[in-house]
Coordinates of C-alpha atoms and ligand atoms in Angstrom, one line a residue:
M1 CA 40.1 50.8 -92.0
L2 CA 42.2 50.4 -88.8
R3 CA 42.2 54.2 -88.4
Q4 CA 38.3 54.2 -88.6
L5 CA 38.1 51.5 -86.0
V6 CA 40.4 53.4 -83.7
D7 CA 38.4 56.6 -84.2
F8 CA 35.2 54.7 -83.5
F9 CA 36.6 53.3 -80.2
F10 CA 37.7 56.8 -79.1
K11 CA 34.2 58.2 -80.0
K12 CA 32.6 55.5 -77.8
K13 CA 35.1 56.1 -75.0
R14 CA 34.4 59.9 -75.2
Q15 CA 30.7 59.3 -74.9
I16 CA 31.3 57.2 -71.7
D17 CA 33.6 59.8 -70.3
E18 CA 31.0 62.5 -71.0
S19 CA 28.4 60.5 -69.2
E20 CA 30.6 60.5 -66.1
Q21 CA 30.4 64.3 -66.1
I22 CA 26.6 64.1 -66.3
A23 CA 26.6 61.5 -63.5
K24 CA 28.7 63.8 -61.3
E25 CA 26.2 66.7 -61.7
K26 CA 23.1 64.5 -61.1
Q27 CA 24.5 62.6 -58.2
K28 CA 26.0 65.7 -56.5
K29 CA 22.6 67.3 -56.5
Q30 CA 21.4 64.4 -54.3
G31 CA 24.5 64.6 -52.1
K32 CA 25.9 61.3 -53.6
L33 CA 29.1 60.2 -55.2
T34 CA 29.0 58.7 -58.7
A35 CA 29.4 54.9 -59.2
R36 CA 32.9 55.3 -60.5
E37 CA 33.9 57.6 -57.6
R38 CA 32.5 55.1 -55.1
I39 CA 34.5 52.2 -56.5
E40 CA 37.7 54.3 -56.6
R41 CA 37.3 55.3 -53.0
I42 CA 36.8 51.8 -51.7
V43 CA 39.6 50.0 -53.6
D44 CA 43.4 50.4 -53.5
P45 CA 44.5 53.4 -55.6
G46 CA 44.9 52.4 -59.3
S47 CA 43.9 48.8 -58.7
F48 CA 40.4 49.0 -60.4
H49 CA 40.1 47.4 -63.8
E50 CA 36.7 47.9 -65.5
W51 CA 35.2 45.1 -67.7
D52 CA 32.3 45.3 -70.1
M53 CA 32.4 49.1 -70.5
F54 CA 30.7 49.0 -73.9
V55 CA 27.7 46.9 -73.0
Q56 CA 24.5 48.7 -74.0
Q57 CA 20.8 48.1 -73.2
A58 CA 19.4 44.9 -74.5
S59 CA 15.9 46.3 -75.3
T60 CA 14.7 48.9 -77.8
E61 CA 11.1 48.9 -76.4
L62 CA 9.1 51.9 -75.1
G63 CA 11.6 54.6 -76.2
L64 CA 14.7 52.8 -75.1
D65 CA 16.0 52.8 -78.7
K66 CA 16.3 56.6 -78.5
K67 CA 18.2 56.6 -75.2
F68 CA 22.0 56.1 -74.8
L69 CA 22.4 54.2 -71.5
P70 CA 26.2 54.1 -70.9
R71 CA 27.3 50.8 -69.5
D72 CA 23.6 50.0 -69.2
G73 CA 23.8 51.7 -65.8
V74 CA 26.2 49.6 -64.0
I75 CA 30.0 49.5 -63.7
T76 CA 31.7 46.2 -63.1
G77 CA 35.3 45.1 -62.6
T78 CA 38.0 43.7 -60.4
A79 CA 40.4 45.4 -58.0
S80 CA 42.0 45.0 -54.6
I81 CA 41.3 46.3 -51.1
M82 CA 44.3 46.4 -48.8
G83 CA 45.9 43.9 -51.2
H84 CA 42.9 41.6 -51.0
P85 CA 41.5 40.7 -54.5
I86 CA 37.8 41.5 -55.0
C87 CA 35.1 41.6 -57.7
I88 CA 32.9 44.7 -57.5
Y89 CA 30.0 46.4 -59.2
A90 CA 28.3 49.7 -58.7
Q91 CA 24.9 50.7 -60.1
D92 CA 24.8 54.2 -61.7
F93 CA 21.6 56.0 -60.7
S94 CA 22.3 58.8 -63.2
V95 CA 21.5 56.2 -66.0
A96 CA 17.8 55.5 -66.1
G97 CA 17.7 55.6 -62.3
G98 CA 20.2 52.7 -62.1
S99 CA 17.2 50.5 -63.1
L100 CA 18.0 46.9 -63.9
G101 CA 17.6 45.8 -67.5
L102 CA 18.7 42.5 -69.0
A103 CA 22.2 43.7 -70.1
H104 CA 22.7 45.4 -66.7
A105 CA 21.8 42.1 -64.9
R106 CA 24.1 40.1 -67.1
K107 CA 27.0 42.3 -66.3
I108 CA 26.3 41.7 -62.6
T109 CA 25.9 38.0 -62.9
K110 CA 29.1 37.8 -65.0
I111 CA 31.1 39.5 -62.3
M112 CA 29.5 37.3 -59.7
D113 CA 30.4 34.2 -61.7
H114 CA 34.0 35.5 -61.8
A115 CA 34.0 36.0 -58.0
I116 CA 32.7 32.4 -57.4
K117 CA 35.2 30.9 -59.9
L118 CA 38.2 32.9 -58.7
G119 CA 37.3 32.4 -55.0
I120 CA 37.3 36.1 -54.0
P121 CA 34.7 38.3 -52.3
I122 CA 32.0 40.1 -54.3
I123 CA 31.0 43.7 -53.4
G124 CA 27.8 45.2 -54.8
I125 CA 26.9 48.9 -54.6
N126 CA 23.2 49.4 -54.9
D127 CA 21.7 52.7 -56.2
S128 CA 18.7 51.8 -58.3
G129 CA 15.0 52.2 -58.9
G130 CA 14.6 48.5 -59.3
A131 CA 13.4 46.4 -62.3
R132 CA 13.6 48.5 -65.5
I133 CA 9.9 49.0 -66.2
Q134 CA 10.4 49.1 -70.0
E135 CA 12.2 45.7 -70.1
G136 CA 9.4 43.9 -68.4
V137 CA 9.9 40.2 -67.6
N138 CA 13.5 40.4 -68.8
S139 CA 14.3 42.6 -65.8
L140 CA 12.6 40.2 -63.4
A141 CA 14.6 37.4 -65.0
G142 CA 17.7 39.4 -64.4
Y143 CA 16.9 39.7 -60.7
G144 CA 16.1 36.1 -60.4
E145 CA 19.5 35.2 -61.9
I146 CA 21.3 37.5 -59.4
F147 CA 19.4 35.9 -56.4
Y148 CA 20.3 32.4 -57.7
R149 CA 24.0 33.3 -57.7
N150 CA 23.8 35.0 -54.3
T151 CA 22.5 31.7 -53.0
K152 CA 25.1 29.6 -54.9
A153 CA 27.9 31.9 -53.6
S154 CA 26.6 31.8 -50.0
G155 CA 29.2 30.1 -47.8
V156 CA 31.7 30.0 -50.8
V157 CA 32.9 33.6 -51.1
P158 CA 32.0 36.5 -48.8
Q159 CA 29.3 38.8 -50.3
I160 CA 29.0 42.4 -49.3
S161 CA 26.2 44.8 -50.2
I162 CA 26.5 48.6 -49.9
I163 CA 23.2 50.5 -50.2
L164 CA 23.9 54.0 -51.5
G165 CA 20.6 55.2 -52.8
P166 CA 17.2 53.5 -53.3
C167 CA 17.1 49.8 -53.3
A168 CA 13.5 49.3 -54.2
G169 CA 11.1 46.4 -54.8
G170 CA 12.5 42.9 -55.3
A171 CA 16.0 44.4 -55.6
V172 CA 16.2 44.3 -51.8
Y173 CA 16.5 40.6 -51.9
S174 CA 20.0 40.5 -53.3
P175 CA 21.4 42.4 -50.3
A176 CA 19.2 40.3 -48.0
L177 CA 20.9 37.2 -49.4
T178 CA 24.4 38.5 -48.9
D179 CA 26.5 38.3 -45.7
F180 CA 27.0 42.0 -44.8
V181 CA 24.9 45.0 -45.7
F182 CA 26.2 48.6 -45.3
V183 CA 23.9 51.7 -45.1
V184 CA 24.5 55.4 -45.0
D185 CA 22.4 57.9 -43.1
K186 CA 19.9 59.9 -45.3
I187 CA 21.2 58.1 -48.5
S188 CA 20.2 54.5 -48.2
K189 CA 16.6 53.5 -48.7
M190 CA 15.4 50.0 -48.8
F191 CA 11.8 48.9 -49.2
I192 CA 9.6 46.3 -50.9
T193 CA 6.7 48.6 -51.5
G194 CA 7.3 52.3 -51.7
P195 CA 5.4 55.2 -50.0
E196 CA 3.2 55.6 -53.2
V197 CA 1.9 52.0 -53.0
I198 CA 1.4 52.2 -49.3
K199 CA -0.7 55.3 -49.7
T200 CA -2.8 53.8 -52.5
V201 CA -3.3 50.4 -50.8
L202 CA -3.4 51.3 -47.1
G203 CA -4.2 55.1 -47.3
E204 CA -1.2 55.7 -45.0
E205 CA 1.3 58.5 -45.6
I206 CA 4.9 57.8 -44.8
S207 CA 8.2 59.2 -46.1
M208 CA 10.8 57.0 -47.7
E209 CA 13.2 57.8 -44.8
E210 CA 10.7 56.7 -42.2
L211 CA 9.7 53.6 -44.2
G212 CA 13.1 52.2 -45.0
G213 CA 15.9 54.7 -44.3
A214 CA 19.3 53.7 -43.0
R215 CA 18.4 54.1 -39.3
V216 CA 15.3 51.9 -39.8
Q217 CA 17.4 49.2 -41.5
A218 CA 20.2 49.3 -38.8
E219 CA 18.1 49.7 -35.7
I220 CA 14.6 48.3 -36.3
A221 CA 14.5 45.9 -39.3
G222 CA 17.9 44.4 -38.7
N223 CA 18.6 44.2 -42.5
A224 CA 21.8 46.3 -42.2
H225 CA 25.0 45.2 -40.4
F226 CA 26.9 48.5 -40.6
F227 CA 25.6 52.1 -40.3
A228 CA 27.6 55.1 -41.3
E229 CA 27.0 58.9 -41.3
S230 CA 28.7 59.4 -44.7
E231 CA 29.8 57.5 -47.7
E232 CA 33.5 58.0 -46.7
E233 CA 32.9 56.5 -43.3
C234 CA 31.1 53.6 -44.9
F235 CA 34.0 52.9 -47.2
E236 CA 36.4 52.8 -44.2
Q237 CA 34.1 50.3 -42.6
V238 CA 34.1 48.1 -45.7
K239 CA 37.9 48.2 -45.9
K240 CA 38.2 47.2 -42.3
L241 CA 35.7 44.3 -42.6
V242 CA 37.6 42.9 -45.6
T243 CA 40.8 42.6 -43.6
F244 CA 39.0 40.3 -41.1
I245 CA 37.5 37.8 -43.5
P246 CA 39.1 35.2 -45.8
W247 CA 38.9 35.3 -49.6
N248 CA 36.8 32.2 -49.7
N249 CA 35.7 29.1 -47.7
K250 CA 38.9 27.2 -48.4
K251 CA 41.2 29.8 -46.8
K252 CA 41.7 31.4 -43.5
A253 CA 41.7 35.2 -43.1
D254 CA 45.1 36.8 -43.6
P255 CA 47.0 37.0 -40.3
F256 CA 48.1 40.3 -38.8
P257 CA 51.1 40.9 -36.5
P258 CA 50.0 39.8 -33.0
K259 CA 49.5 42.6 -30.4
P260 CA 48.6 42.5 -26.7
P261 CA 45.4 44.3 -25.6
K262 CA 45.7 47.9 -24.6
V263 CA 46.6 48.3 -20.9
D264 CA 43.5 50.4 -20.2
Y265 CA 41.4 47.3 -20.3
K266 CA 41.6 44.9 -17.3
I267 CA 38.8 42.5 -16.7
S268 CA 39.0 42.5 -12.9
Q269 CA 38.5 46.3 -13.0
I270 CA 35.5 46.0 -15.5
I271 CA 33.4 43.5 -13.6
P272 CA 31.5 45.1 -10.6
E273 CA 31.6 43.5 -7.2
D274 CA 27.8 43.3 -7.0
P275 CA 26.6 40.5 -9.4
R276 CA 23.4 42.5 -10.1
Q277 CA 25.4 45.5 -11.5
P278 CA 25.8 45.5 -15.2
Y279 CA 29.0 46.1 -17.2
D280 CA 29.8 46.6 -20.9
A281 CA 30.6 43.2 -22.5
R282 CA 32.6 45.1 -25.2
D283 CA 35.1 46.2 -22.5
V284 CA 35.7 42.6 -21.6
I285 CA 36.2 41.8 -25.3
K286 CA 38.7 44.6 -25.6
A287 CA 40.6 43.3 -22.5
I288 CA 41.0 39.9 -24.3
V289 CA 41.7 40.6 -28.0
D290 CA 44.8 41.8 -29.8
D291 CA 45.2 45.6 -29.6
S292 CA 41.7 45.8 -28.0
D293 CA 40.5 46.1 -31.6
F294 CA 36.9 44.9 -32.0
L295 CA 34.9 45.3 -35.2
E296 CA 31.3 45.2 -33.9
I297 CA 28.6 44.1 -36.3
M298 CA 25.0 45.2 -36.0
P299 CA 25.7 47.4 -32.9
H300 CA 22.3 49.1 -33.1
F301 CA 20.1 46.0 -33.6
A302 CA 19.3 43.6 -30.8
P303 CA 22.1 45.1 -28.7
N304 CA 21.5 42.6 -25.9
V305 CA 23.9 40.3 -27.8
V306 CA 27.2 41.6 -29.1
I307 CA 28.8 40.1 -32.2
G308 CA 31.9 41.0 -34.2
F309 CA 35.4 40.2 -35.3
A310 CA 38.7 40.6 -33.5
R311 CA 42.1 38.9 -33.6
M312 CA 44.0 36.7 -31.2
N313 CA 47.7 36.2 -31.8
G314 CA 47.1 37.9 -35.2
E315 CA 44.3 35.5 -36.4
T316 CA 40.7 36.5 -36.9
I317 CA 38.1 35.2 -34.4
G318 CA 34.3 35.7 -34.2
I319 CA 32.9 36.8 -30.9
V320 CA 29.4 36.3 -29.5
A321 CA 28.7 37.9 -26.1
N322 CA 25.7 38.5 -24.0
Q323 CA 25.4 42.2 -23.2
P324 CA 24.4 42.8 -19.5
L325 CA 23.9 46.5 -20.2
V326 CA 20.8 45.7 -22.4
L327 CA 17.9 43.6 -21.0
A328 CA 20.4 42.0 -18.7
G329 CA 21.8 40.2 -21.7
V330 CA 18.8 37.9 -22.4
L331 CA 18.3 36.0 -25.7
D332 CA 15.2 36.9 -27.6
V333 CA 13.8 36.7 -31.1
D334 CA 16.1 39.3 -32.7
S335 CA 19.3 38.6 -30.8
S336 CA 18.9 34.8 -31.6
D337 CA 18.6 35.7 -35.3
K338 CA 21.5 38.1 -35.1
A339 CA 23.8 35.6 -33.3
A340 CA 22.8 32.5 -35.3
R341 CA 23.5 34.1 -38.7
F342 CA 26.9 35.4 -37.5
I343 CA 27.9 31.9 -36.1
R344 CA 27.0 30.4 -39.5
F345 CA 29.2 32.9 -41.3
C346 CA 32.1 32.2 -39.0
D347 CA 31.7 28.5 -39.4
A348 CA 31.4 28.7 -43.2
F349 CA 34.6 30.8 -43.4
N350 CA 36.9 29.0 -41.0
I351 CA 36.7 31.6 -38.3
P352 CA 37.0 30.2 -34.7
L353 CA 34.3 31.3 -32.3
L354 CA 34.7 32.8 -28.8
T355 CA 31.5 33.0 -26.7
L356 CA 31.3 35.1 -23.6
V357 CA 28.4 34.2 -21.4
D358 CA 26.4 36.2 -18.9
I359 CA 22.8 35.4 -19.5
P360 CA 19.8 35.1 -17.2
G361 CA 17.9 33.1 -19.8
Y362 CA 15.5 33.6 -22.7
L363 CA 13.3 36.7 -22.4
P364 CA 9.9 35.8 -21.0
G365 CA 6.6 37.3 -22.2
V366 CA 3.6 37.0 -24.4
D367 CA 5.1 39.2 -27.0
Q368 CA 8.2 37.0 -27.3
E369 CA 6.1 33.7 -27.3
H370 CA 3.8 35.1 -30.0
S371 CA 6.7 36.4 -32.1
G372 CA 8.1 32.9 -32.2
V373 CA 10.9 32.9 -29.6
I374 CA 10.8 29.0 -29.8
R375 CA 11.4 29.0 -33.6
H376 CA 14.0 31.9 -33.5
G377 CA 15.6 30.7 -30.3
A378 CA 16.2 27.3 -31.9
K379 CA 18.4 29.0 -34.6
I380 CA 21.2 29.7 -32.2
L381 CA 21.2 26.1 -30.9
Y382 CA 21.3 24.8 -34.4
A383 CA 24.0 27.2 -35.5
Y384 CA 26.3 26.4 -32.6
S385 CA 25.7 22.6 -32.8
E386 CA 26.3 22.6 -36.5
A387 CA 29.5 24.7 -36.3
T388 CA 32.7 22.7 -36.6
V389 CA 35.2 25.5 -36.2
P390 CA 37.0 25.7 -32.9
K391 CA 34.5 26.8 -30.3
I392 CA 35.7 28.3 -27.0
T393 CA 33.3 29.5 -24.2
V394 CA 33.9 31.6 -21.2
I395 CA 31.1 31.7 -18.6
M396 CA 31.6 35.1 -16.9
R397 CA 28.7 35.4 -14.5
K398 CA 25.1 34.0 -15.0
A399 CA 24.4 31.0 -17.2
Y400 CA 20.9 30.1 -16.4
G401 CA 18.5 27.7 -18.0
G402 CA 18.2 27.5 -21.8
G403 CA 20.6 30.4 -22.0
Y404 CA 23.4 28.2 -20.4
I405 CA 22.8 25.5 -23.0
A406 CA 22.3 27.9 -26.0
M407 CA 25.5 30.0 -25.4
C408 CA 27.8 27.4 -26.8
S409 CA 27.8 25.0 -23.8
R410 CA 29.9 21.9 -23.8
H411 CA 26.7 20.0 -24.7
L412 CA 26.5 21.9 -28.1
G413 CA 30.0 20.9 -28.9
A414 CA 32.2 23.6 -27.3
D415 CA 35.9 22.4 -27.4
F416 CA 36.9 24.4 -24.4
V417 CA 34.7 25.8 -21.6
F418 CA 36.0 28.0 -18.9
A419 CA 34.2 29.7 -16.0
W420 CA 35.2 32.5 -13.7
P421 CA 34.9 31.8 -10.0
M422 CA 31.8 34.0 -9.6
A423 CA 29.9 32.1 -12.4
E424 CA 26.4 31.0 -11.5
I425 CA 25.3 27.9 -13.5
A426 CA 21.9 26.6 -12.8
V427 CA 18.4 25.9 -14.1
M428 CA 17.2 29.3 -12.9
G429 CA 18.2 32.3 -10.7
P430 CA 18.3 31.6 -6.9
E431 CA 15.3 33.7 -6.0
G432 CA 13.0 32.0 -8.5
A433 CA 14.4 28.6 -7.7
A434 CA 14.0 28.9 -3.9
N435 CA 10.4 30.3 -4.3
I436 CA 9.4 27.2 -6.3
I437 CA 11.2 24.3 -4.6
Y438 CA 10.8 25.5 -1.0
K439 CA 7.3 27.0 -1.6
N440 CA 5.5 25.1 1.2
E441 CA 8.5 25.2 3.6
I442 CA 8.6 29.0 3.2
A443 CA 4.8 29.5 3.5
N444 CA 4.5 27.2 6.6
S445 CA 7.5 28.7 8.5
P446 CA 6.9 31.1 11.4
N447 CA 9.0 33.8 9.6
P448 CA 8.5 33.2 5.8
E449 CA 10.7 36.1 4.7
E450 CA 13.6 34.9 6.9
T451 CA 13.2 31.3 5.7
R452 CA 13.0 32.5 2.1
K453 CA 16.4 34.4 2.4
Q454 CA 17.9 31.3 4.1
K455 CA 16.7 29.1 1.3
V456 CA 18.0 31.5 -1.4
Q457 CA 21.4 31.4 0.3
E458 CA 21.4 27.6 0.5
Y459 CA 20.6 27.4 -3.2
I460 CA 23.4 29.9 -4.1
E461 CA 25.9 27.8 -2.1
K462 CA 24.8 24.6 -3.6
F463 CA 24.1 25.4 -7.2
A464 CA 24.8 29.0 -8.2
N465 CA 28.5 28.5 -8.7
P466 CA 30.8 26.9 -11.3
F467 CA 31.9 23.9 -9.2
V468 CA 28.9 21.6 -9.8
A469 CA 29.4 22.0 -13.5
A470 CA 33.1 21.6 -13.1
S471 CA 32.8 18.5 -11.1
N472 CA 30.7 17.0 -13.9
G473 CA 33.4 17.9 -16.5
Y474 CA 31.1 20.4 -18.3
I475 CA 33.7 23.0 -17.6
D476 CA 37.4 22.4 -18.3
A477 CA 38.8 25.0 -15.8
V478 CA 37.7 27.6 -13.4
I479 CA 40.0 30.5 -14.2
E480 CA 40.7 34.0 -12.8
P481 CA 39.1 36.7 -15.0
D482 CA 42.4 38.2 -15.8
E483 CA 43.7 34.9 -17.1
T484 CA 41.1 34.7 -19.8
R485 CA 43.3 35.8 -22.7
K486 CA 46.0 33.3 -21.7
Y487 CA 43.5 30.4 -21.7
V488 CA 41.7 31.5 -24.9
L489 CA 45.1 31.9 -26.7
H490 CA 46.1 28.4 -25.6
S491 CA 42.8 26.9 -26.7
L492 CA 43.0 28.5 -30.1
F493 CA 46.6 27.2 -30.5
I494 CA 45.6 23.7 -29.5
S495 CA 42.5 23.7 -31.8
K496 CA 44.4 24.9 -34.9
N497 CA 44.0 21.6 -36.7
K498 CA 40.6 20.7 -35.4
M499 CA 39.0 17.9 -37.5
E500 CA 35.3 17.2 -37.1
Q501 CA 33.5 14.9 -39.4
V502 CA 30.0 15.9 -40.5
L503 CA 27.4 13.1 -41.1
P504 CA 26.8 12.6 -44.8
K505 CA 23.7 14.6 -45.8
K506 CA 22.7 17.0 -48.5
H507 CA 22.1 19.7 -46.0
G508 CA 20.5 20.2 -42.7
I509 CA 17.1 21.9 -42.2
P510 CA 17.7 24.7 -39.8
P511 CA 14.6 26.4 -38.2
F512 CA 14.7 29.3 -40.7
Ligands
HXC1 C1 12.9 52.5 -65.4 C2 13.3 54.1 -63.8 C3 12.9 53.3 -62.8 C4 12.5 51.9 -63.1 C5 13.5 55.2 -61.9 N1 13.7 55.3 -63.3 N2 13.1 53.9 -61.6 N3 13.3 53.8 -65.1 N4 12.5 51.6 -64.4 N5 12.2 51.0 -62.2 C6 14.1 56.4 -64.0 C7 13.1 57.6 -64.0 O1 12.2 57.4 -65.1 C8 14.0 58.8 -64.3 O2 14.3 58.8 -65.6 C9 15.2 58.4 -63.5 O3 15.2 57.0 -63.4 C10 15.3 59.0 -62.1 O4 14.1 58.7 -61.4 P1 13.3 59.8 -60.6 O5 12.0 59.1 -60.3 O6 13.3 61.1 -61.3 O7 14.2 59.9 -59.3 P2 13.8 60.2 -57.8 O8 12.8 61.3 -57.7 O9 15.1 60.3 -57.1 O10 13.1 58.8 -57.3 C11 13.8 57.6 -57.3 C12 12.8 56.5 -57.0 C13 11.7 56.5 -58.0 C14 12.3 56.5 -55.6 C15 13.7 55.2 -57.1 O11 12.2 56.6 -59.3 C16 10.9 55.3 -58.0 O12 10.0 55.1 -57.1 N6 11.1 54.3 -58.9 C17 10.4 53.1 -59.0 C18 10.8 52.2 -57.8 C19 10.0 50.9 -57.7 O13 8.9 50.8 -57.3 N7 10.7 49.9 -58.2 C20 10.2 48.6 -58.2 C21 10.1 48.2 -59.6 S1 9.4 46.5 -59.5 P3 14.7 60.2 -66.4 O14 14.8 59.7 -67.9 O15 13.5 61.1 -66.2 O16 15.9 60.7 -65.8 C22 10.7 45.6 -59.0 C23 10.4 44.1 -58.9 C24 11.6 43.3 -59.0 O17 11.8 46.0 -58.8 C25 11.2 42.0 -58.5 C26 12.4 41.1 -58.4 C27 12.0 39.8 -57.6

């Protein structure tokens, strides 16, 4: 009897191993790795333990009884990445197009439940044709139960989605609910309604790539946080991200050995003399953080704001910076969304925030107003005000109008605010301000152009500097640019045990 059972086990195991061979052939034809290969390349060698290998499809409808769907098209298990414990699943497109049936969904929800209970990140690799058509409402139920857990896990354990094939229909909403989405050029495709439906309903022809390929997601739609040219590059990005984030919301990210910035980056040499000349905010970041190592998030979407992780004295920090190279670093609909979500991630996972300010204001224009810049712009105010992690702000050059307030000003609860001597803090830029408040004086003077210049200069001397704000206590210190790292390090050290009470409430109502 025992012999028979052992034989039966090995027969089943052989079937699964053979299916891996078939998967290799099918996936290779599409330039893709198999689900198993993907997991093994992301996690530490030998660390992956697979669970629920023998689960089979729950339905026998519409010919499913005649099909052997190994693992019901998804591999689930636990492993480590750079010593960091994680839960992981990978959909197997070679098995019924990676479509999601009930058993497939239950394997995913089970590994998600593990991640939540064990307090470790969950990584999902998506490569699927969506809800398994033959399983009808049970597939929809499966998706619903995944979305439910994505939401429950939000802010408790980090959630990472890697899109390595189609992610079609309602399936896209699981990645959309997670914290970080990775895409790979030519391989990732995300859409709610595919090209066939668009052709039927709207009569428009569009390829899957143009509709929802990796570049679209990373540059236009803003659904993806990381873009890679190949699966290998993507896996390196995932591994790097995992080193910056904690296991769960009760922990801090693992510290690294502290390192000074690389000598090539010196702030005083990065900032141009002329305040109208732009510079790359990422160079300033590299001049401040450990080893000049900055992991930028969403670099191709709304690049007028820069967000990402770095370390100071070996500890992870989140950075939000206006980017003078793009649209002079204004805030608009997309950059407000991008920054607000990042701020909320950092706050949920105990990551202090460093904000670098150089902003002429919110982007003016009909397009922005009609796209809801009021509603979207409010998200960044909400996110900063709500955040209770240490908040440190450095005003580098311009801090005008709503932009001054929004970029983590003292008034939104910043713990330490510093300004460089050339900072300009005012309601609006000198030209615009002088034209409005001295309108009549300029118009009635014998030489309006000369008077205008004079008034602009007067305004600059009076308001466009950091000293009015400093004299009101809105700024803690006016510092030399090259002293920035020293001041930020000290502020982080002093804020280590920051305690801020939140008013009792079920939850706030951010302007989603
Ligand atoms: C069952 C599916 C499937 C699905 C693919 N397959 N999608 N089986 N349910 N949803 C199967 C195919 O029958 C085929 O089986 C195998 O997977 C490979 O599919 P192909 O079409 O041959 O592959 P390819 O040409 O690469 O095209 C991939 C694809 C296409 C673009 C993903 O299959 C497709 O458009 N599928 C449907 C996508 C979709 O609209 N999904 C939304 C479903 S509704 P064999 O046996 O021939 O190998 C949904 C709602 C969820 O998801 C709502 C939640 C809120």
